[in-house]
Short mmCIF file of C-alpha atoms and ligand atoms in Angstrom, two decimals:
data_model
loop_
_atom_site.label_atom_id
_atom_site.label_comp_id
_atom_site.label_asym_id
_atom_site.label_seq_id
_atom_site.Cartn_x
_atom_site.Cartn_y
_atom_site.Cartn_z
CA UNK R 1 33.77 5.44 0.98
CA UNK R 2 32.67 1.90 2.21
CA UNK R 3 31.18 1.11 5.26
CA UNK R 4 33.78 -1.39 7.84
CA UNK R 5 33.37 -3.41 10.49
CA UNK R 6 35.74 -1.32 11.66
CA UNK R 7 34.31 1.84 11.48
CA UNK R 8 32.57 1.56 15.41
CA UNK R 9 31.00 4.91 15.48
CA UNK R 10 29.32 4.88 12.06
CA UNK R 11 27.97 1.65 12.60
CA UNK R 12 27.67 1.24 16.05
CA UNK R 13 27.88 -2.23 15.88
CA UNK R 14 27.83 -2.19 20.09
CA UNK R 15 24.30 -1.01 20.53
CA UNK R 16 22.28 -4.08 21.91
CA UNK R 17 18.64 -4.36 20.48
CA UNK R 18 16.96 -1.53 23.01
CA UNK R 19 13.41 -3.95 24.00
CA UNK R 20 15.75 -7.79 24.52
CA UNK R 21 16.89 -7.82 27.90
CA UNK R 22 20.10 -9.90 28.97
CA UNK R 23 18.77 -12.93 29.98
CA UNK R 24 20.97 -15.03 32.46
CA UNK R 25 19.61 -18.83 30.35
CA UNK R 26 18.45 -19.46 27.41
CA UNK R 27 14.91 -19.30 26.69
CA UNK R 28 12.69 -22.11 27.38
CA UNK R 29 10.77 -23.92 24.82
CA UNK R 30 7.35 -22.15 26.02
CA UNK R 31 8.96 -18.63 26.14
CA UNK R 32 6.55 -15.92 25.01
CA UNK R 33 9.75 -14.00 23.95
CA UNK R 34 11.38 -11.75 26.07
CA UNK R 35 10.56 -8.41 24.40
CA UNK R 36 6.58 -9.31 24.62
CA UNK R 37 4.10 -7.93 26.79
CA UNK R 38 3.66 -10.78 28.72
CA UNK R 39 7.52 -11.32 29.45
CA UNK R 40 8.45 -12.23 32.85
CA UNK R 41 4.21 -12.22 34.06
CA UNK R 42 3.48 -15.19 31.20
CA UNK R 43 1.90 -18.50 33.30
CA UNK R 44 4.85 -20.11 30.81
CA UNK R 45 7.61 -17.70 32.59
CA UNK R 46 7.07 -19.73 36.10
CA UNK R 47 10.08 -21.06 37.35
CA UNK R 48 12.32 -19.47 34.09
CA UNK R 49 15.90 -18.31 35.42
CA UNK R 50 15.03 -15.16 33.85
CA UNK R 51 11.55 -14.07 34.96
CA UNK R 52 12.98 -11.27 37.63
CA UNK R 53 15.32 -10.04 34.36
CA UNK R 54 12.21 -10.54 31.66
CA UNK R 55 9.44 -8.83 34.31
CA UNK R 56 11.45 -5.86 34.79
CA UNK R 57 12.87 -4.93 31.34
CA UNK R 58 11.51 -2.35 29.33
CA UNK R 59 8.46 -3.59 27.17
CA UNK R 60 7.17 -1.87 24.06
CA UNK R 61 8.08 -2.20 20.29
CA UNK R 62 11.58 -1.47 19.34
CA UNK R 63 12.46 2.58 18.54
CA UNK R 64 14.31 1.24 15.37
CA UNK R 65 11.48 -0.78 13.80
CA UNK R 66 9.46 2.32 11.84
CA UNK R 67 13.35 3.39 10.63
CA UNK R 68 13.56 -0.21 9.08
CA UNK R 69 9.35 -0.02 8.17
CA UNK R 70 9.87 2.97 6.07
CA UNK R 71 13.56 2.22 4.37
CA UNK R 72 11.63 -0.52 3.08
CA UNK R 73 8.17 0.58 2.15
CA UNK R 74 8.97 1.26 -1.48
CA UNK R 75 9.30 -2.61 -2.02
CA UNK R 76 6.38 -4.05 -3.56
CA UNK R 77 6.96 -7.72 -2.87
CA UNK R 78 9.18 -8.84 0.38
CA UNK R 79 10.32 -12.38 0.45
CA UNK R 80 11.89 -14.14 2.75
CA UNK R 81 13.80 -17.34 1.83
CA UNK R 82 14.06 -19.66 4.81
CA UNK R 83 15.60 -23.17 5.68
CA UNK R 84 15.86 -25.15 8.80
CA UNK R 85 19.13 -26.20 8.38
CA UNK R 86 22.15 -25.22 6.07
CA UNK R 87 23.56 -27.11 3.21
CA UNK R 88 20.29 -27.13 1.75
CA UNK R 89 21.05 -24.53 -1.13
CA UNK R 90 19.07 -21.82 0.42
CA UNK R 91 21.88 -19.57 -0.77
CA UNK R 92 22.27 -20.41 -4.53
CA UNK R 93 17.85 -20.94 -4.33
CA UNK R 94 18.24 -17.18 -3.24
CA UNK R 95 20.27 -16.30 -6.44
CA UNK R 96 18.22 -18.56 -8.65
CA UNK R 97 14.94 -16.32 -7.56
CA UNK R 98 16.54 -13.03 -7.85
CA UNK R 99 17.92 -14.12 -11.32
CA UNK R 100 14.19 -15.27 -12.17
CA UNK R 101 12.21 -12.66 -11.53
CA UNK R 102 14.91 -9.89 -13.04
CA UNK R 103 14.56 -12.17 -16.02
CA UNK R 104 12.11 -9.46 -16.82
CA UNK R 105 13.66 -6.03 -18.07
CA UNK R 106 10.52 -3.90 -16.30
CA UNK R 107 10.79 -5.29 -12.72
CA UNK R 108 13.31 -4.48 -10.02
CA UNK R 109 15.03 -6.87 -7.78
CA UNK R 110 16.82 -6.46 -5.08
CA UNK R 111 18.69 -9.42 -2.95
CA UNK R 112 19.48 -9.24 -0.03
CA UNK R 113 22.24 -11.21 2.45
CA UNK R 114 21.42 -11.05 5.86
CA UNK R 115 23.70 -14.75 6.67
CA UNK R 116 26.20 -12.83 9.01
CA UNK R 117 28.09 -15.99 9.75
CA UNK R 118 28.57 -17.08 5.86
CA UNK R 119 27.73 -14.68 3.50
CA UNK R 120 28.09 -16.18 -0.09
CA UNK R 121 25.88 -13.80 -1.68
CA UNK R 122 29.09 -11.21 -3.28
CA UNK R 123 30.59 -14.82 -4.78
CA UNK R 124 27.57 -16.07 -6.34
CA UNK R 125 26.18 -12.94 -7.74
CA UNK R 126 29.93 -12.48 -9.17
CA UNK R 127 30.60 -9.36 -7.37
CA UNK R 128 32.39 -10.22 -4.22
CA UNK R 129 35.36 -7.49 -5.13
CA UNK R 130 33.08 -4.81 -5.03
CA UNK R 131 32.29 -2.19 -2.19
CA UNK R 132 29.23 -0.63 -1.30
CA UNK R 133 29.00 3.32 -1.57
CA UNK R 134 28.07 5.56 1.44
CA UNK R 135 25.69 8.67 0.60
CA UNK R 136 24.19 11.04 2.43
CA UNK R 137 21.37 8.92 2.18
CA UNK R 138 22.77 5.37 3.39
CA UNK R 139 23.98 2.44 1.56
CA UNK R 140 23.71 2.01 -1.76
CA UNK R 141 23.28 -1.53 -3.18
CA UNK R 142 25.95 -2.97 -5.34
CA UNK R 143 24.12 -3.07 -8.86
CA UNK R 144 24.63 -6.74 -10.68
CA UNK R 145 22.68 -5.88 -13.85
CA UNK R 146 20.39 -2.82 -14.63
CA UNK R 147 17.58 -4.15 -12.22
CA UNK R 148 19.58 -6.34 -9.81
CA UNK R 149 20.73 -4.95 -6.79
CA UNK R 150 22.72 -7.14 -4.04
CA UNK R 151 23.65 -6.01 -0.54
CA UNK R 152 25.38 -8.59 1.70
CA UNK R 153 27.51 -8.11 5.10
CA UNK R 154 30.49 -9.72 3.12
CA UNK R 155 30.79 -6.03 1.20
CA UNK R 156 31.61 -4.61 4.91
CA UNK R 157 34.28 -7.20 5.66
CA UNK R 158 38.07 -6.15 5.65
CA UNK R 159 38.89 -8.76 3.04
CA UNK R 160 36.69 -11.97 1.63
CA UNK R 161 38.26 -14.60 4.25
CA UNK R 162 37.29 -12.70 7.19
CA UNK R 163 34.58 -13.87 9.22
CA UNK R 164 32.02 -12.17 11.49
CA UNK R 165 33.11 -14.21 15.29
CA UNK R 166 30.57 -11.50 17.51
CA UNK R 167 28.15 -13.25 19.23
CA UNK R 168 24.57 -12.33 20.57
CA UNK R 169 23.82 -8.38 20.96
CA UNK R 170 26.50 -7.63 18.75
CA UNK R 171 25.51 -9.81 15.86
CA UNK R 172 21.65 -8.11 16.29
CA UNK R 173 23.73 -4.88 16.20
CA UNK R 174 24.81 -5.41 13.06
CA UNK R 175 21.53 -7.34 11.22
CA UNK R 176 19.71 -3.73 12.68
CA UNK R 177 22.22 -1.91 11.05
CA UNK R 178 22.41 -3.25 8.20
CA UNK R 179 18.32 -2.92 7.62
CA UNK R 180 18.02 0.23 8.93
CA UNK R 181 21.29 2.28 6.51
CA UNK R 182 20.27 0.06 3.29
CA UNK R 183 18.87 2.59 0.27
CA UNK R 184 16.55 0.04 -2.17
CA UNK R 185 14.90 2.81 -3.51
CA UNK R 186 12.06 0.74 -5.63
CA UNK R 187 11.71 -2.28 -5.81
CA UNK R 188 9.62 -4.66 -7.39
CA UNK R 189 10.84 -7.57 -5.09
CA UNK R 190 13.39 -7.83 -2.65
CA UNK R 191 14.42 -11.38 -2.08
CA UNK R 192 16.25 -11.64 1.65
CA UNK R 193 18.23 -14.92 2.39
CA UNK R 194 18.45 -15.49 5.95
CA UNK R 195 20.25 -16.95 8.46
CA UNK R 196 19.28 -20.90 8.59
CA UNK R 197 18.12 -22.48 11.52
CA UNK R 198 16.20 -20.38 14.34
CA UNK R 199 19.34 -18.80 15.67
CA UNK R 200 19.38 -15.55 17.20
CA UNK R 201 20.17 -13.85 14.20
CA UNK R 202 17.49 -15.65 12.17
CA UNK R 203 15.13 -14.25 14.79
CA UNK R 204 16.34 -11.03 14.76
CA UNK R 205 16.05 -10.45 11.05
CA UNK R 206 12.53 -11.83 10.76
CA UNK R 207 11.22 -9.98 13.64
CA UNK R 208 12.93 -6.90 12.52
CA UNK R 209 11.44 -7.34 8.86
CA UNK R 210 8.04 -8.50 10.04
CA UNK R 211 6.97 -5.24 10.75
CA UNK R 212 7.84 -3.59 7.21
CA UNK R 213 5.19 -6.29 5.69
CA UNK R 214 6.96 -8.96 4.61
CA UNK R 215 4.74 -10.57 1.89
CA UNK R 216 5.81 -14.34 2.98
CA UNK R 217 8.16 -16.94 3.15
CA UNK R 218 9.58 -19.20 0.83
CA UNK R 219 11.10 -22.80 2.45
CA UNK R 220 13.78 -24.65 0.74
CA UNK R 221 14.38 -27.90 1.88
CA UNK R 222 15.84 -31.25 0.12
CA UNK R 223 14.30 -34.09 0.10
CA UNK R 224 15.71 -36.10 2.89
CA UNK R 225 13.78 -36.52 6.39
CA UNK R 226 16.92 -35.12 8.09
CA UNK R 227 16.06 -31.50 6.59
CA UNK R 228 12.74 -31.71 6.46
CA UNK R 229 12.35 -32.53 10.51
CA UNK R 230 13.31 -28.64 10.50
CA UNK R 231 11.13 -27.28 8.33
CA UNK R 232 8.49 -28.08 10.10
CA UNK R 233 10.18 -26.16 12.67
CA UNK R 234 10.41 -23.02 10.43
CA UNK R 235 6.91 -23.87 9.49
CA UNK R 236 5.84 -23.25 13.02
CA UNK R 237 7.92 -20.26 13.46
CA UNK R 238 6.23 -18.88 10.55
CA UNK R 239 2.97 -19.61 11.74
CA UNK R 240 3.74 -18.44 15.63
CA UNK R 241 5.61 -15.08 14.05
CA UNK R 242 2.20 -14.52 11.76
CA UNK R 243 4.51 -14.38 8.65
CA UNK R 244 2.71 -15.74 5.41
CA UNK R 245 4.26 -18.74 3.85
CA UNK R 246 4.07 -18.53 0.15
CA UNK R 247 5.25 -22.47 -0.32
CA UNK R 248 7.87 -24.90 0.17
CA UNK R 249 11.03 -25.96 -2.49
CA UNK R 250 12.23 -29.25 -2.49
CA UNK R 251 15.66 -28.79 -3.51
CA UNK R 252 18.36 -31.16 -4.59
CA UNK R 253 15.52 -33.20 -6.06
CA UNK R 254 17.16 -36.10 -7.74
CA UNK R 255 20.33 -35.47 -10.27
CA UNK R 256 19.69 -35.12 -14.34
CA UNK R 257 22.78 -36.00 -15.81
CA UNK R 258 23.49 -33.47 -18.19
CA UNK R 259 24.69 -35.78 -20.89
CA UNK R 260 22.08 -38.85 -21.02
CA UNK R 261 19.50 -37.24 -19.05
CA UNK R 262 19.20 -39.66 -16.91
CA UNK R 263 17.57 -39.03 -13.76
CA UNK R 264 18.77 -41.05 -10.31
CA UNK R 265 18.13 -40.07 -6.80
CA UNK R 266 20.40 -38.75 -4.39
CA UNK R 267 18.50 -37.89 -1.53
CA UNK R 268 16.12 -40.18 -1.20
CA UNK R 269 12.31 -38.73 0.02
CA UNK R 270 12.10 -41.66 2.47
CA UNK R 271 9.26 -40.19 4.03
CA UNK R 272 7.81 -38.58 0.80
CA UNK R 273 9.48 -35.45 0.45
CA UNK R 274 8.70 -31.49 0.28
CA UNK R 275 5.62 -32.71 -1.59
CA UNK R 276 3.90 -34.85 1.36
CA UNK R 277 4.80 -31.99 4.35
CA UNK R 278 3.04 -29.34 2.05
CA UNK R 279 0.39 -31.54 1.73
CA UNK R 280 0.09 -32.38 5.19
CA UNK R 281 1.00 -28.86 6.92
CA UNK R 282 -1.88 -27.27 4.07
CA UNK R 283 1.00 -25.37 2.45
CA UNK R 284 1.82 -24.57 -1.44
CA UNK R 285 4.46 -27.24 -2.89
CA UNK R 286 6.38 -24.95 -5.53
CA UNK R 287 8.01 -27.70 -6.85
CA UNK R 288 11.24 -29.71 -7.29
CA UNK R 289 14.40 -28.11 -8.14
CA UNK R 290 16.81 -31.22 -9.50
CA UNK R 291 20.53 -31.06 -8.84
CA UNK R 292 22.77 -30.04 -11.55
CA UNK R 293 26.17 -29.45 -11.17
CA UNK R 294 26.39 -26.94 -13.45
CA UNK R 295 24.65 -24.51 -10.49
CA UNK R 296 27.70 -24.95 -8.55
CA UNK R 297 29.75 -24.09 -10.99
CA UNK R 298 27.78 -21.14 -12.51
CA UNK R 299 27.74 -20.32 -8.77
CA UNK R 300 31.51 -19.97 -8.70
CA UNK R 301 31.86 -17.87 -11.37
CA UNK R 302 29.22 -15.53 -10.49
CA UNK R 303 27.01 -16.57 -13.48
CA UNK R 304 23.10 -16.55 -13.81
CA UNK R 305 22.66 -20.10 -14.16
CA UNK R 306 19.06 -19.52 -15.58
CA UNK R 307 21.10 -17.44 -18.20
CA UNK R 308 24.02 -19.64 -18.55
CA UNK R 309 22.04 -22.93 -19.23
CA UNK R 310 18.56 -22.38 -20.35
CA UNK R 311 18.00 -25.87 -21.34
CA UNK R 312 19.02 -27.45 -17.67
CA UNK R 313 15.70 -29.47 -16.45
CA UNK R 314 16.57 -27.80 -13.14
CA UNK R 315 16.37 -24.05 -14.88
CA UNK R 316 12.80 -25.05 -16.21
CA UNK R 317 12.13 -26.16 -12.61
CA UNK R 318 13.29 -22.48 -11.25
CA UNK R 319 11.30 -20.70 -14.14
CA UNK R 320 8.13 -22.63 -12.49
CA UNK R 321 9.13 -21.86 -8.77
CA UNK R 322 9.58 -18.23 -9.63
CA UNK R 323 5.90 -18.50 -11.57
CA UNK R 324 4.35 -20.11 -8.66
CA UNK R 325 5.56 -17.52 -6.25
CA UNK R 326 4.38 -15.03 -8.21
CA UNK R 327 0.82 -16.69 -8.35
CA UNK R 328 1.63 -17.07 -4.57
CA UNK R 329 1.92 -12.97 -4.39
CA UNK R 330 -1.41 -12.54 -6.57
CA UNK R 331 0.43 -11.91 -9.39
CA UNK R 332 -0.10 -13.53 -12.90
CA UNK R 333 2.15 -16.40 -13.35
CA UNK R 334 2.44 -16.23 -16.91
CA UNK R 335 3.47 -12.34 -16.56
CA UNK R 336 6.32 -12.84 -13.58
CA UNK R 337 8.73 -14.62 -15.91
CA UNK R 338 10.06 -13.92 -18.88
CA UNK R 339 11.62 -16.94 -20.68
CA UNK R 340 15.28 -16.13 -21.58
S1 SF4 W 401 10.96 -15.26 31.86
FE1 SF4 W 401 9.43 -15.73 30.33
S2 SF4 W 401 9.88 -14.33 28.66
FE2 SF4 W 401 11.68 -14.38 29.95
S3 SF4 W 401 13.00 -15.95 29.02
FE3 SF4 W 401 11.80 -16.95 30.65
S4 SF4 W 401 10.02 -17.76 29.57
FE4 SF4 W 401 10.95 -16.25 28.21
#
């Protein structure tokens, strides 16, 4: 039997996250975060709508957290794969990674979909008709090759055009869930694309997942200003949330035509790209990932690009991301991908 959205009393999609108390405004810019110690008695809580609300809510670390810790603590690697903004191919970088790394027959990957609002995950990874398996002992991944496991929200949909339209506790409710019933068994890595932006949802799953040791983040971004104003954002995040960042992607770097080879620009770095913001935040560039519309359509029809066409510029471009991260993780570059 699959899990539904409408199954209320297995999922118990109601539950609001136990520590976050309802607040009555949104959260300043200086919030220490409502579920923290100093919520509500924080010099940065004077004058907040919410400070009454914040001061008297429960504090301590939420009940769920070691449930989530220990589902996931037979994952080697964790990696997070963030973006500021959508529409930057966070997404189809998520399935370019996964593909990577399981490149190798000995390693285990697991990717995860945690974008409630737009899973594309099922589509890409061509198994969007399938339906996860209840055991005794949770949720069992939907299996995409021998070592590539995929487990996305969209599997627990009613049909493929539904959407998820539940807003704040709710969605949390669900992201909780989802962590918490999720059997990975081992893993080798466990890529999890996230929500974009720093919604509440976005939050949630990086606050849930920082506690299980997430090894770091990975930042996609193109090269346009536009989307690179907010990564710095997610830089910060990362850096006020203590999660590692392994490096940053500039994606949708430039277009190789596929017949002449010739390379224009599309999104022009005006203000010097991924490269220049890694340089000046201190971070790891892991390179330039060029367009090529062949990743859409590989994409569509649920293909492993990498797989599909191994002689793309932008495959040789993955290969060197995946390598990178790896070196990122402490792990030999050469060893983390195998050409195919
Ligand atoms: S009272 Fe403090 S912790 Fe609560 S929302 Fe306002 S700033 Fe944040």
């Amino acid at each position: 039997m699959a899990p539904s959205l409408e199954e209320p009393t297995q999922v118990d999609l109601d539950a609001p996250l136990q520590e976050k108390p309802n607040l009555v405004a949104p959260e300043p810019e200086h919030c220490p975060g409502p579920e923290s110690q100093q919520a509500g008695v924080a010099d940065s809580c004077a004058g907040c709508p919410n400070q009454k609300i914040c001061a008297s809510a429960p504090k301590g670390p939420d009940p769920d957290i070691p449930t989530i810790t220990s589902r996931l603590s037979s994952v080697r690697h964790k990696i997070l794969v963030l973006s500021g903004k959508g529409g930057v191919g966070k997404s189809t970088f998520s399935t370019m990674l996964s593909h990577g790394f399981a490149a190798d027959p000995n390693v285990t990957v697991g990717l995860m979909d945690t974008d409630i609002c737009g899973p594309s995950i099922p589509k890409m990874m061509g198994v969007e008709d399938e339906t996860i398996h209840v055991t005794s002992a949770g949720w069992e991944p939907v299996w995409v090759s021998d070592n590539l496991g995929v487990m996305s929200v969209q599997f627990m949909l009613p049909g493929r055009d539904d959407a998820v339209i539940w807003r704040g506790p709710k969605k949390n409710g669900l992201i909780k869930k989802f962590l918490m019933e999720v059997v990975w068994g081992d893993l080798d890595f466990l890529i999890v694309d996230t929500p974009p932006g720093t919604s509440d949802e976005h939050l949630s799953v990086n606050s849930f997942l920082k506690e299980s040791g997430v090894s770091g983040a990975v930042l996609v971004s193109t090269p346009q200003e536009v989307s690179l104003l907010d990564v710095r954002k997610e830089i910060d995040f990362c850096r006020k949330a203590k999660i590692p960042i392994l490096g940053i992607v500039e994606n949708m770097s430039g277009f190789v035509c596929p017949g002449c080879k010739h390379e224009s620009q599309i999104f022009r770095p005006s203000t010097g790209g991924a490269r220049r913001l890694a340089e000046e935040e201190g971070i790891p560039f892991l390179g330039a990932v060029p367009l090529d519309p062949r990743i859409g359509m590989a994409c569509d029809y649920g293909e492993s690009f990498l797989e599909a066409y191994p002689d793309s510029p932008a495959c040789e471009a993955i290969r060197q991301v995946v390598r990178d991260v790896g070196v990122q993780l402490g792990l030999k570059g050469e060893s983390v991908v195998v050409e195919v």
